[in-house]
Short mmCIF file of C-alpha atoms in Angstrom, two decimals:
data_model
loop_
_atom_site.label_atom_id
_atom_site.label_comp_id
_atom_site.label_asym_id
_atom_site.label_seq_id
_atom_site.Cartn_x
_atom_site.Cartn_y
_atom_site.Cartn_z
CA MET A 25 33.62 -40.78 9.98
CA ILE A 26 35.08 -39.08 13.09
CA LYS A 27 32.13 -40.34 15.12
CA LEU A 28 32.72 -43.89 13.85
CA VAL A 29 36.43 -43.70 14.78
CA LYS A 30 35.43 -42.46 18.25
CA ASN A 31 33.07 -45.43 18.52
CA GLU A 32 35.97 -47.77 17.75
CA TYR A 33 37.99 -46.12 20.51
CA LYS A 34 35.13 -46.60 22.99
CA LYS A 35 34.64 -50.22 21.96
CA ASN A 36 38.23 -51.38 21.67
CA TYR A 37 40.45 -49.29 23.90
CA ASN A 38 42.45 -51.77 25.87
CA MET A 39 44.30 -50.57 28.96
CA LYS A 40 46.07 -53.94 29.27
CA HIS A 41 47.94 -53.35 26.00
CA ASN A 42 49.15 -49.93 27.17
CA ILE A 43 50.36 -51.39 30.47
CA LEU A 44 52.13 -54.16 28.53
CA ILE A 45 53.99 -51.62 26.38
CA ILE A 46 54.96 -49.48 29.39
CA LEU A 47 56.17 -52.57 31.29
CA THR A 48 58.25 -53.70 28.30
CA ILE A 49 59.98 -50.35 28.02
CA ILE A 50 60.63 -50.29 31.80
CA THR A 51 62.12 -53.82 31.53
CA ILE A 52 64.40 -52.65 28.73
CA THR A 53 65.49 -49.72 30.90
CA LEU A 54 66.32 -52.07 33.76
CA ILE A 55 68.38 -54.22 31.37
CA TYR A 56 70.31 -51.09 30.46
CA LYS A 57 70.71 -50.06 34.10
CA TYR A 58 72.36 -53.36 34.97
CA SER A 59 74.42 -53.58 31.80
CA GLN A 60 75.42 -49.88 31.96
CA ASN A 61 75.90 -49.99 28.24
CA ILE A 62 74.19 -47.30 26.17
CA ASN A 63 74.53 -49.40 22.99
CA ILE A 64 72.49 -52.21 24.49
CA PHE A 65 69.88 -49.63 25.49
CA LEU A 66 69.72 -48.22 21.96
CA ASP A 67 69.71 -51.67 20.34
CA THR A 68 66.70 -52.75 22.35
CA LEU A 69 64.84 -49.75 21.02
CA THR A 70 64.94 -51.23 17.54
CA TYR A 71 62.94 -54.24 18.73
CA ILE A 72 60.10 -52.16 20.17
CA PRO A 73 58.37 -51.69 16.74
CA SER A 74 58.14 -55.49 16.35
CA PHE A 75 56.58 -55.66 19.77
CA ILE A 76 54.10 -52.89 18.86
CA ALA A 77 53.31 -54.79 15.63
CA LEU A 78 52.44 -57.84 17.71
CA ILE A 79 50.16 -55.82 20.01
CA ILE A 80 48.50 -54.12 17.01
CA SER A 81 47.99 -57.48 15.28
CA PHE A 82 46.12 -58.66 18.42
CA SER A 83 43.79 -55.66 18.15
CA ALA A 84 43.38 -55.90 14.36
CA SER A 85 42.75 -59.63 14.31
CA SER A 86 39.59 -59.29 16.34
CA ILE A 87 38.34 -56.00 14.95
CA ILE A 88 35.88 -57.67 12.56
CA SER A 89 35.68 -61.31 13.61
CA LYS A 90 35.05 -60.48 17.29
CA GLU A 91 32.10 -58.28 16.35
CA ILE A 92 30.72 -61.17 14.28
CA SER A 93 31.33 -63.90 16.88
CA GLU A 94 30.00 -61.76 19.75
CA GLU A 95 27.05 -60.77 17.52
CA THR A 96 27.44 -57.03 18.13
CA PHE A 97 27.43 -56.47 14.35
CA LYS A 98 23.77 -57.52 14.34
CA ILE A 99 23.03 -54.10 15.77
CA TYR A 100 26.01 -52.06 14.55
CA LEU A 101 25.57 -52.96 10.87
CA THR A 102 21.83 -52.32 10.80
CA LYS A 103 22.38 -48.59 11.26
CA PRO A 104 22.52 -46.11 8.35
CA LYS A 105 26.25 -46.29 7.69
CA LYS A 106 27.96 -47.94 4.74
CA ARG A 107 29.93 -51.06 5.56
CA SER A 108 32.98 -49.62 3.79
CA GLU A 109 32.80 -46.56 6.07
CA ILE A 110 32.65 -48.81 9.13
CA LEU A 111 35.63 -50.86 7.94
CA ILE A 112 37.71 -47.76 7.14
CA SER A 113 36.87 -46.23 10.54
CA LYS A 114 38.24 -49.39 12.16
CA ILE A 115 41.47 -49.16 10.16
CA ILE A 116 41.86 -45.45 10.98
CA TYR A 117 41.44 -46.30 14.66
CA LEU A 118 44.22 -48.92 14.40
CA LEU A 119 46.50 -46.45 12.58
CA LEU A 120 45.91 -43.85 15.31
CA LEU A 121 46.52 -46.49 17.97
CA THR A 122 49.85 -47.35 16.33
CA ILE A 123 50.87 -43.68 16.30
CA PHE A 124 49.84 -43.42 19.96
CA TYR A 125 51.98 -46.44 20.90
CA GLN A 126 54.95 -44.97 19.05
CA LEU A 127 54.55 -41.62 20.77
CA LEU A 128 54.18 -43.40 24.09
CA THR A 129 57.43 -45.29 23.48
CA ILE A 130 59.31 -42.13 22.45
CA THR A 131 57.97 -40.21 25.46
CA ILE A 132 59.00 -42.93 27.89
CA TYR A 133 62.48 -43.06 26.33
CA LEU A 134 62.82 -39.31 26.59
CA VAL A 135 61.73 -39.35 30.24
CA ILE A 136 64.18 -42.18 31.00
CA ILE A 137 67.03 -40.33 29.30
CA LEU A 138 66.23 -37.14 31.19
CA LEU A 139 65.77 -38.87 34.55
CA THR A 140 68.94 -40.92 34.28
CA LYS A 141 70.88 -37.87 33.05
CA GLN A 142 72.35 -39.67 30.09
CA ASN A 143 75.15 -38.17 28.15
CA ILE A 144 73.03 -37.93 25.00
CA THR A 145 72.80 -34.80 22.86
CA LEU A 146 69.63 -33.64 21.13
CA ASN A 147 71.11 -34.77 17.81
CA ASP A 148 71.70 -38.22 19.23
CA PHE A 149 68.12 -38.35 20.43
CA ILE A 150 66.75 -37.22 17.04
CA LYS A 151 68.90 -39.88 15.39
CA ILE A 152 67.48 -42.52 17.75
CA ILE A 153 63.90 -41.40 17.01
CA LYS A 154 64.52 -41.42 13.24
CA GLU A 155 65.92 -44.91 13.50
CA PHE A 156 62.96 -45.96 15.61
CA ILE A 157 60.49 -44.58 13.03
CA SER A 158 62.38 -46.25 10.17
CA TYR A 159 61.59 -49.64 11.71
CA THR A 160 57.84 -49.05 11.79
CA PRO A 161 56.54 -49.70 8.19
CA PRO A 162 55.73 -53.37 8.98
CA ILE A 163 53.38 -52.24 11.78
CA TYR A 164 51.27 -50.25 9.32
CA PHE A 165 51.24 -53.14 6.87
CA ILE A 166 50.20 -55.60 9.58
CA ILE A 167 47.09 -53.47 10.25
CA PHE A 168 45.82 -53.94 6.68
CA PHE A 169 46.90 -57.57 6.47
CA THR A 170 45.36 -58.65 9.78
CA THR A 171 42.16 -56.70 9.12
CA PHE A 172 41.89 -58.60 5.82
CA LEU A 173 42.35 -61.90 7.69
CA SER A 174 39.72 -60.78 10.19
CA VAL A 175 37.26 -60.14 7.34
CA ILE A 176 37.72 -63.57 5.76
CA ILE A 177 38.26 -65.73 8.87
CA LYS A 178 35.49 -66.04 11.45
CA ASN A 179 37.73 -67.21 14.26
CA SER A 180 39.72 -64.34 15.77
CA LYS A 181 42.08 -66.76 17.57
CA LEU A 182 43.05 -68.29 14.22
CA THR A 183 43.67 -64.81 12.81
CA ILE A 184 45.91 -63.93 15.77
CA THR A 185 47.80 -67.21 15.34
CA ILE A 186 48.40 -66.69 11.61
CA SER A 187 49.58 -63.08 11.97
CA THR A 188 51.77 -63.85 15.01
CA ILE A 189 53.42 -66.85 13.33
CA LEU A 190 54.01 -64.77 10.21
CA LEU A 191 55.55 -61.92 12.22
CA ILE A 192 57.82 -64.21 14.20
CA THR A 193 58.92 -66.48 11.36
CA SER A 194 59.02 -64.02 8.45
CA THR A 195 62.84 -63.74 8.36
CA SER A 196 63.41 -67.48 8.68
CA LEU A 197 60.75 -68.23 6.05
CA SER A 198 62.30 -65.67 3.68
CA GLU A 199 65.74 -67.25 4.11
CA LEU A 200 64.25 -70.69 3.54
CA PHE A 201 62.55 -69.61 0.31
CA LEU A 202 65.70 -67.83 -0.88
CA SER A 203 67.78 -70.93 -0.17
CA ILE A 204 65.60 -72.90 -2.58
CA THR A 205 66.07 -70.07 -5.12
CA TRP A 206 62.53 -68.74 -4.79
CA ASN A 207 63.93 -65.28 -5.40
CA PHE A 208 60.51 -63.86 -6.28
CA ILE A 209 60.06 -63.67 -2.51
CA GLU A 210 61.73 -60.24 -2.68
CA TYR A 211 58.53 -58.94 -4.33
CA THR A 212 56.32 -60.23 -1.52
CA PHE A 213 55.80 -58.68 1.90
CA LEU A 214 57.47 -61.61 3.68
CA PRO A 215 61.11 -60.37 3.92
CA TYR A 216 59.95 -56.92 5.02
CA LEU A 217 57.84 -57.95 8.01
CA ASP A 218 60.85 -57.59 10.29
CA TYR A 219 62.76 -54.37 9.63
CA THR A 220 65.41 -55.22 12.20
CA ILE A 221 67.12 -57.14 9.39
CA PHE A 222 68.30 -53.71 8.23
CA ASN A 223 70.09 -53.22 11.59
CA ASN A 224 73.11 -54.83 10.10
CA PRO A 225 73.86 -53.26 6.67
CA GLN A 226 76.75 -55.65 5.97
CA ASN A 227 74.56 -58.66 6.53
CA ILE A 228 71.80 -57.40 4.22
CA THR A 229 74.36 -56.55 1.49
CA LEU A 230 75.70 -60.08 1.78
CA ILE A 231 72.20 -61.57 1.43
CA ASN A 232 71.48 -59.32 -1.57
CA ASN A 233 74.72 -60.40 -3.24
CA ILE A 234 74.33 -64.11 -2.56
CA TYR A 235 70.78 -64.34 -3.87
CA ASN A 236 71.06 -61.56 -6.42
CA ILE A 237 68.15 -59.64 -4.94
CA ASN A 238 67.64 -56.07 -3.78
CA LEU A 239 66.22 -55.90 -0.28
CA THR A 240 66.27 -52.26 0.83
CA GLN A 241 64.23 -50.19 3.29
CA THR A 242 62.88 -48.05 0.43
CA ASN A 243 61.82 -51.09 -1.59
CA GLY A 244 60.23 -52.42 1.56
CA ILE A 245 58.13 -49.28 1.97
CA ILE A 246 56.98 -49.48 -1.68
CA ILE A 247 56.13 -53.20 -1.46
CA LEU A 248 54.42 -52.99 1.94
CA SER A 249 52.39 -49.94 0.78
CA THR A 250 51.31 -51.74 -2.41
CA TYR A 251 50.21 -54.84 -0.51
CA SER A 252 48.46 -52.68 2.10
CA ILE A 253 46.37 -51.06 -0.64
CA ILE A 254 45.59 -54.46 -2.19
CA PHE A 255 44.48 -55.89 1.18
CA LEU A 256 42.41 -52.78 1.90
CA ILE A 257 40.55 -53.03 -1.42
CA LEU A 258 39.99 -56.79 -0.99
CA SER A 259 38.77 -56.26 2.59
CA ILE A 260 36.24 -53.63 1.47
CA ILE A 261 34.95 -55.76 -1.43
CA ILE A 262 34.58 -58.91 0.69
CA PHE A 263 33.15 -57.08 3.73
CA ASN A 264 30.53 -55.32 1.56
CA ARG A 265 29.29 -58.67 0.22
CA LYS A 266 29.62 -60.64 3.43
CA ASP A 267 26.63 -62.22 5.16
CA ILE A 268 26.89 -61.40 8.83
CA THR A 269 26.43 -64.77 10.48
CA ASN A 270 27.87 -66.01 13.76
CA MET B 28 -2.89 -48.03 -0.63
CA LYS B 29 0.38 -46.94 0.96
CA TYR B 30 2.90 -49.68 1.59
CA VAL B 31 5.69 -48.92 4.03
CA VAL B 32 7.44 -52.26 3.49
CA GLU B 33 7.68 -54.04 0.16
CA VAL B 34 9.60 -57.27 -0.26
CA LYS B 35 10.04 -58.15 -3.91
CA ASN B 36 11.26 -61.43 -5.41
CA ILE B 37 13.72 -62.19 -2.62
CA SER B 38 15.64 -65.42 -2.98
CA LYS B 39 18.68 -66.57 -1.08
CA ILE B 40 21.04 -69.41 -1.81
CA ILE B 41 23.38 -70.45 1.00
CA LYS B 42 25.97 -73.15 0.33
CA GLY B 43 24.08 -74.29 -2.77
CA LYS B 44 20.74 -74.58 -0.95
CA GLU B 45 17.88 -72.24 -1.79
CA VAL B 46 16.77 -71.13 1.69
CA LEU B 47 14.38 -68.45 0.42
CA LYS B 48 12.36 -68.84 -2.75
CA ASN B 49 10.95 -65.76 -4.44
CA ILE B 50 9.45 -64.08 -1.39
CA ASN B 51 6.97 -61.27 -2.10
CA PHE B 52 4.79 -59.28 0.28
CA SER B 53 3.83 -55.72 1.17
CA ILE B 54 2.78 -54.22 4.48
CA GLU B 55 0.58 -51.19 5.04
CA GLU B 56 1.48 -48.38 7.40
CA GLY B 57 0.85 -49.05 11.09
CA LYS B 58 0.18 -52.78 10.72
CA VAL B 59 1.68 -55.40 13.03
CA VAL B 60 2.59 -58.47 10.98
CA GLY B 61 3.72 -61.78 12.41
CA LEU B 62 6.10 -64.09 10.61
CA ILE B 63 5.65 -67.70 11.65
CA GLY B 64 7.11 -70.97 10.53
CA PRO B 65 9.07 -73.94 11.84
CA ASN B 66 12.78 -73.80 12.64
CA GLY B 67 14.85 -73.52 9.49
CA SER B 68 11.93 -72.21 7.46
CA GLY B 69 13.86 -69.06 6.53
CA LYS B 70 12.25 -66.49 8.87
CA SER B 71 15.51 -65.22 10.36
CA THR B 72 17.27 -65.27 6.99
CA LEU B 73 14.47 -63.14 5.55
CA LEU B 74 14.67 -60.65 8.44
CA LYS B 75 18.48 -60.52 8.12
CA ILE B 76 18.09 -59.70 4.44
CA MET B 77 15.50 -57.05 5.29
CA THR B 78 17.95 -55.40 7.71
CA GLY B 79 20.99 -55.61 5.45
CA LEU B 80 22.88 -58.25 7.42
CA TYR B 81 22.54 -60.73 4.58
CA LYS B 82 22.73 -59.94 0.89
CA PRO B 83 19.88 -61.45 -1.16
CA THR B 84 20.75 -63.63 -4.15
CA THR B 85 17.90 -61.95 -6.03
CA GLY B 86 15.29 -59.34 -5.19
CA ASP B 87 15.15 -56.28 -3.00
CA THR B 88 13.40 -54.73 0.01
CA PHE B 89 11.83 -51.28 -0.19
CA TYR B 90 11.11 -49.06 2.80
CA ASN B 91 8.79 -46.18 1.89
CA GLY B 92 9.68 -46.91 -1.72
CA ILE B 93 13.45 -46.65 -1.15
CA SER B 94 15.53 -49.62 -2.26
CA LEU B 95 17.68 -51.23 0.40
CA LYS B 96 20.03 -52.52 -2.28
CA GLU B 97 20.47 -49.24 -4.12
CA ASN B 98 20.29 -46.76 -1.26
CA TYR B 99 21.01 -48.65 1.94
CA GLU B 100 21.64 -45.67 4.23
CA LYS B 101 18.48 -43.82 3.21
CA ALA B 102 16.29 -46.94 3.25
CA ILE B 103 17.43 -48.20 6.68
CA GLU B 104 17.26 -44.72 8.26
CA ASN B 105 13.66 -45.29 9.33
CA VAL B 106 14.04 -48.91 10.38
CA GLY B 107 14.70 -50.17 13.90
CA CYS B 108 15.45 -53.80 14.60
CA ILE B 109 16.40 -56.51 17.01
CA ILE B 110 17.72 -59.58 15.25
CA GLU B 111 17.74 -62.64 17.52
CA ASN B 112 19.21 -61.71 20.92
CA PRO B 113 19.98 -58.02 21.44
CA THR B 114 23.78 -58.13 21.84
CA PHE B 115 25.55 -54.97 22.81
CA TYR B 116 29.16 -54.25 23.79
CA LYS B 117 29.49 -56.15 27.04
CA ASP B 118 32.21 -54.04 28.65
CA LEU B 119 30.32 -50.79 28.08
CA THR B 120 27.42 -49.51 30.14
CA GLY B 121 23.90 -49.33 28.76
CA LYS B 122 24.29 -45.56 28.37
CA GLU B 123 27.62 -45.88 26.50
CA ASN B 124 26.06 -48.48 24.21
CA LEU B 125 23.13 -46.23 23.40
CA GLU B 126 25.53 -43.32 22.75
CA ILE B 127 27.41 -45.44 20.20
CA PHE B 128 24.22 -46.20 18.29
CA LYS B 129 22.91 -42.67 18.64
CA SER B 130 26.09 -41.39 16.98
CA MET B 131 25.29 -43.44 13.88
CA PHE B 132 22.19 -41.40 13.09
CA LYS B 133 21.92 -37.78 12.09
CA ASP B 134 20.49 -35.36 14.64
CA ILE B 135 18.91 -37.51 17.31
CA ASP B 136 17.60 -35.29 20.07
CA GLU B 137 18.90 -36.17 23.54
CA ASN B 138 15.37 -35.68 24.92
CA ILE B 139 14.04 -38.39 22.61
CA VAL B 140 16.67 -40.77 23.96
CA LYS B 141 15.65 -39.90 27.53
CA GLU B 142 12.01 -40.46 26.64
CA ILE B 143 12.71 -43.85 25.06
CA VAL B 144 14.78 -44.93 28.05
CA LYS B 145 11.84 -43.98 30.26
CA ILE B 146 9.31 -45.81 28.06
CA VAL B 147 11.28 -49.07 28.07
CA ASN B 148 11.87 -48.64 31.79
CA ILE B 149 15.62 -48.98 31.88
CA GLU B 150 16.64 -45.66 33.47
CA LYS B 151 18.03 -47.25 36.65
CA SER B 152 20.22 -49.78 34.84
CA LEU B 153 21.80 -47.43 32.29
CA GLY B 154 24.96 -46.95 34.37
CA LYS B 155 25.62 -50.69 34.67
CA LYS B 156 27.79 -52.66 32.29
CA PHE B 157 25.86 -54.63 29.66
CA LYS B 158 27.45 -57.93 30.78
CA THR B 159 25.65 -57.61 34.13
CA TYR B 160 22.21 -57.22 32.53
CA SER B 161 19.48 -59.84 32.92
CA LEU B 162 17.74 -61.14 29.80
CA GLY B 163 14.78 -58.85 30.36
CA MET B 164 17.06 -55.81 30.75
CA LYS B 165 18.95 -56.76 27.59
CA GLU B 166 15.66 -56.96 25.71
CA ARG B 167 14.64 -53.52 27.02
CA LEU B 168 17.98 -52.01 26.03
CA GLY B 169 17.59 -53.69 22.65
CA LEU B 170 14.21 -52.04 22.24
CA ALA B 171 15.66 -48.68 23.26
CA GLY B 172 18.43 -49.14 20.68
CA ALA B 173 15.90 -50.07 18.01
CA LEU B 174 13.71 -47.08 18.78
CA LEU B 175 16.44 -44.40 18.98
CA ASN B 176 15.67 -43.12 15.49
CA SER B 177 11.87 -43.14 16.02
CA PRO B 178 11.57 -45.74 13.24
CA ARG B 179 8.56 -46.07 10.97
CA VAL B 180 9.33 -49.77 10.63
CA LEU B 181 10.25 -52.00 13.56
CA ILE B 182 11.62 -55.49 12.90
CA LEU B 183 11.75 -57.86 15.86
CA ASP B 184 13.17 -61.34 15.42
CA GLU B 185 12.13 -63.59 18.31
CA PRO B 186 11.73 -60.68 20.75
CA THR B 187 10.02 -62.87 23.32
CA ASN B 188 12.90 -65.35 23.62
CA GLY B 189 13.81 -65.87 27.26
CA LEU B 190 11.44 -63.23 28.61
CA ASP B 191 9.58 -63.97 31.83
CA PRO B 192 5.79 -63.43 31.99
CA LEU B 193 6.25 -59.85 33.23
CA GLY B 194 8.70 -59.07 30.43
CA LEU B 195 6.27 -60.59 27.92
CA LYS B 196 3.43 -58.47 29.27
CA GLU B 197 5.54 -55.30 29.06
CA LEU B 198 6.67 -56.08 25.51
CA ARG B 199 3.09 -56.80 24.45
CA SER B 200 1.74 -53.52 25.83
CA PHE B 201 4.70 -51.65 24.38
CA ILE B 202 4.16 -52.97 20.83
CA LYS B 203 0.43 -52.35 21.09
CA GLY B 204 1.21 -48.76 22.02
CA LEU B 205 3.16 -48.13 18.80
CA LYS B 206 0.36 -46.55 16.80
CA PHE B 207 2.11 -45.35 13.66
CA THR B 208 4.95 -47.85 13.46
CA THR B 209 4.74 -50.78 11.09
CA THR B 210 6.02 -53.79 13.00
CA ILE B 211 7.19 -57.17 11.77
CA ILE B 212 7.58 -59.83 14.46
CA SER B 213 8.90 -63.33 14.16
CA SER B 214 8.16 -65.57 17.10
CA HIS B 215 7.65 -69.17 18.10
CA LEU B 216 5.00 -68.14 20.59
CA LEU B 217 1.89 -68.38 18.44
CA SER B 218 -0.35 -67.07 21.22
CA GLU B 219 1.79 -63.90 21.35
CA ILE B 220 1.62 -63.46 17.58
CA GLU B 221 -2.14 -63.96 17.71
CA ASN B 222 -2.40 -61.42 20.50
CA LEU B 223 -0.20 -58.76 18.92
CA CYS B 224 -0.57 -59.01 15.17
CA ASP B 225 -3.06 -57.73 12.63
CA GLU B 226 -1.84 -60.17 10.04
CA VAL B 227 0.31 -63.25 9.90
CA ILE B 228 2.54 -64.67 7.18
CA PHE B 229 3.18 -68.42 7.19
CA ILE B 230 6.58 -69.39 5.89
CA LYS B 231 7.78 -72.91 5.28
CA SER B 232 10.88 -74.26 3.50
CA GLY B 233 11.74 -70.75 2.31
CA GLU B 234 8.34 -70.05 0.78
CA ILE B 235 5.32 -68.06 1.88
CA ILE B 236 2.57 -70.64 2.08
CA ASP B 237 -0.20 -68.36 3.31
CA ARG B 238 -1.04 -64.93 4.61
CA LYS B 239 -3.92 -64.39 6.96
CA ILE B 240 -5.69 -61.44 8.51
CA LEU B 241 -6.15 -61.94 12.25
CA LYS B 242 -7.94 -58.78 13.21
CA ASN B 243 -10.16 -57.82 10.33
CA GLN B 244 -12.87 -55.24 10.21
CA THR B 245 -15.60 -57.50 8.79
CA ASN B 246 -18.33 -59.20 10.80
CA LYS B 247 -17.16 -62.66 9.80
CA LYS B 248 -16.40 -65.22 12.46
CA TYR B 249 -15.45 -68.87 12.72
CA VAL B 250 -18.25 -71.23 13.73
CA ASP B 251 -18.35 -75.00 14.08
CA PHE B 252 -21.40 -76.91 12.88
CA GLU B 253 -22.13 -80.20 14.63
CA VAL B 254 -24.12 -82.33 12.15
CA ASP B 255 -25.08 -85.97 11.63
CA ASP B 256 -23.49 -86.38 8.18
CA TYR B 257 -20.22 -84.51 7.78
CA SER B 258 -19.38 -85.93 4.33
CA LYS B 259 -22.67 -84.80 2.85
CA ALA B 260 -22.46 -81.42 4.56
CA LYS B 261 -18.92 -80.81 3.34
CA LEU B 262 -19.89 -81.75 -0.16
CA LEU B 263 -22.67 -79.23 0.01
CA LEU B 264 -20.51 -76.46 1.48
CA SER B 265 -17.20 -77.33 -0.14
CA ASN B 266 -16.39 -73.74 -1.00
CA MET B 267 -17.01 -72.52 2.54
CA ALA B 268 -15.72 -75.24 4.85
CA VAL B 269 -12.39 -74.81 6.54
CA GLY B 270 -10.40 -77.71 7.98
CA GLU B 271 -11.47 -81.27 8.74
CA ASN B 272 -14.57 -80.52 10.79
CA LEU B 273 -17.35 -78.34 9.50
CA LYS B 274 -15.77 -75.03 10.39
CA ILE B 275 -17.19 -72.06 8.54
CA TYR B 276 -15.91 -68.49 8.30
CA ALA B 277 -18.99 -66.36 7.70
CA THR B 278 -21.22 -63.46 8.80
CA ASP B 279 -24.32 -63.99 10.98
CA GLU B 280 -26.55 -63.78 7.89
CA GLU B 281 -24.50 -66.37 6.04
CA ILE B 282 -24.48 -68.69 9.07
CA SER B 283 -28.27 -68.57 9.15
CA ASP B 284 -28.44 -69.32 5.39
CA ILE B 285 -26.01 -72.23 5.72
CA ASN B 286 -28.05 -73.67 8.56
CA LYS B 287 -31.20 -73.42 6.40
CA GLU B 288 -29.45 -75.09 3.46
CA LEU B 289 -28.20 -77.96 5.60
CA VAL B 290 -31.63 -78.60 7.08
CA ASN B 291 -33.28 -78.35 3.63
CA ASN B 292 -30.88 -81.05 2.45
CA ASN B 293 -31.92 -83.38 5.27
CA ILE B 294 -28.78 -82.89 7.32
CA LYS B 295 -29.49 -82.71 11.03
CA VAL B 296 -27.80 -79.75 12.72
CA TYR B 297 -27.26 -80.49 16.42
CA ARG B 298 -25.25 -77.49 17.45
CA ILE B 299 -23.67 -74.29 16.04
CA TYR B 300 -21.03 -72.64 18.19
CA GLU B 301 -18.53 -69.89 17.70
CA THR B 302 -14.92 -70.98 17.83
CA SER B 303 -11.89 -68.80 18.32
CA ASN B 304 -9.77 -68.02 15.32
CA ASN B 305 -7.10 -70.36 16.60
CA LEU B 306 -3.75 -69.60 15.04
CA GLU B 307 -2.13 -72.64 16.58
CA ASP B 308 -4.62 -75.01 14.87
CA GLU B 309 -4.16 -73.20 11.61
CA TYR B 310 -0.38 -73.27 11.95
CA PHE B 311 -0.33 -77.03 12.39
CA ASN B 312 -2.82 -77.46 9.55
CA LYS B 313 -0.56 -75.43 7.28
CA LEU B 314 2.43 -77.56 8.24
CA LYS B 315 0.42 -80.71 7.62
CA GLU B 316 -0.83 -79.42 4.25
CA GLY B 317 2.75 -78.67 3.28
CA ASN B 318 3.90 -82.15 4.26
CA ASN B 319 1.09 -83.81 2.26
CA ASP B 320 2.08 -81.97 -0.92
#
């Protein structure tokens, strides 16, 4: 399995995505520098996980369909490895990539704080990091969801479009469904795709009260984990039976 | 008799259409078998099923008696293949590509890889990215990738596609040099199949319509008889005649007997001449026979 994960790294490592993440964080730093407001700086940090989710969804959306459309699976899948092993190695690679992006973000923030000699204590920094990590469950979910889309949809561009639209519009769609009293939406992954909604506790309490639902970060983790497992199982079943045709 | 490849009752239905109908055949160790048929006959589908890319609707493939369906990893361990165009990871070099595929097998000796790279003559291009490779280089790298595990069975789907005459010559001599490997080749180039293969399987509309030995060990040969009354001669030799003209597949002794029989029946024999065992003629005859059914 380790060898297969290494293969995924060799095949998919994309320097452009890393540069994009670094440039985004530098841009955020510049915003702070001109605004001279530490709160703005910290607020922007909460949006980084959504950005990472978008980058990860780009990688995940092509992880199966690209190999089919570019016909590389014609060689890769004729080797003595189970298809389920190959699929899981791809998902592990994406999980590791997500962790790498998070560590990269935290490191850059730490360097910026140290270089600009901010008046931030270690406790403040730990608090920031905890908050940052608390916003990341949707990224892990998006890996399983987009990989599933990549298994069932041949066209990687269509997969990217679906996952991007879902990521961007999840909050608005959730509000729309709630407004027409489709309260069952709280049991789907849709309201939890953007964890920045939990930035404002008063707002989320208001939504919960109005629609008589219970959107919480903990419930979000449970629901996203459940759907991740469902999508993983479905992906394995479908991928095992799939005819590899371009 | 030891069969290295056994295809049993393979059928495949795609979008409601039966593209393969109960395919059965076995291949002995070391044989080179050609798979020929028109476009859409099911050749590639069959080879994709035999390499695990497609799942059969019914049936199974066995390599050295191991079921591909039941024990995929073990069965495919001794199989090397190129299905359609050899497509590798375009942003990686030839060497990096080979390393990826090497890592998917247990214990492949680095020296074997070096040897294979030398045999397929791709040493100088290994450092270049795959996207810069010419068609011939891609084919060579494909062969190297297929041979990494020193396979006992080699499956090549249209390996001659896009190769120039030099590439064709190299591929031909390479396949001929594989003494203990059972090889299955699908190609549109009938002359290449005739040149390379010991046997040929005709496939049409998803069915095997014939199987023919090209290089047999008997003394039989094809000869054409030029006579004055073909209808009478064919009636007389109905169990021996092949095709529309009076073509006979027989030993020297039998040819002499046939000649005597024709003359004894007042049929004038003008000429007897040996004809090549022309696969192309046979191929078109098979297609015609199929269409007349």
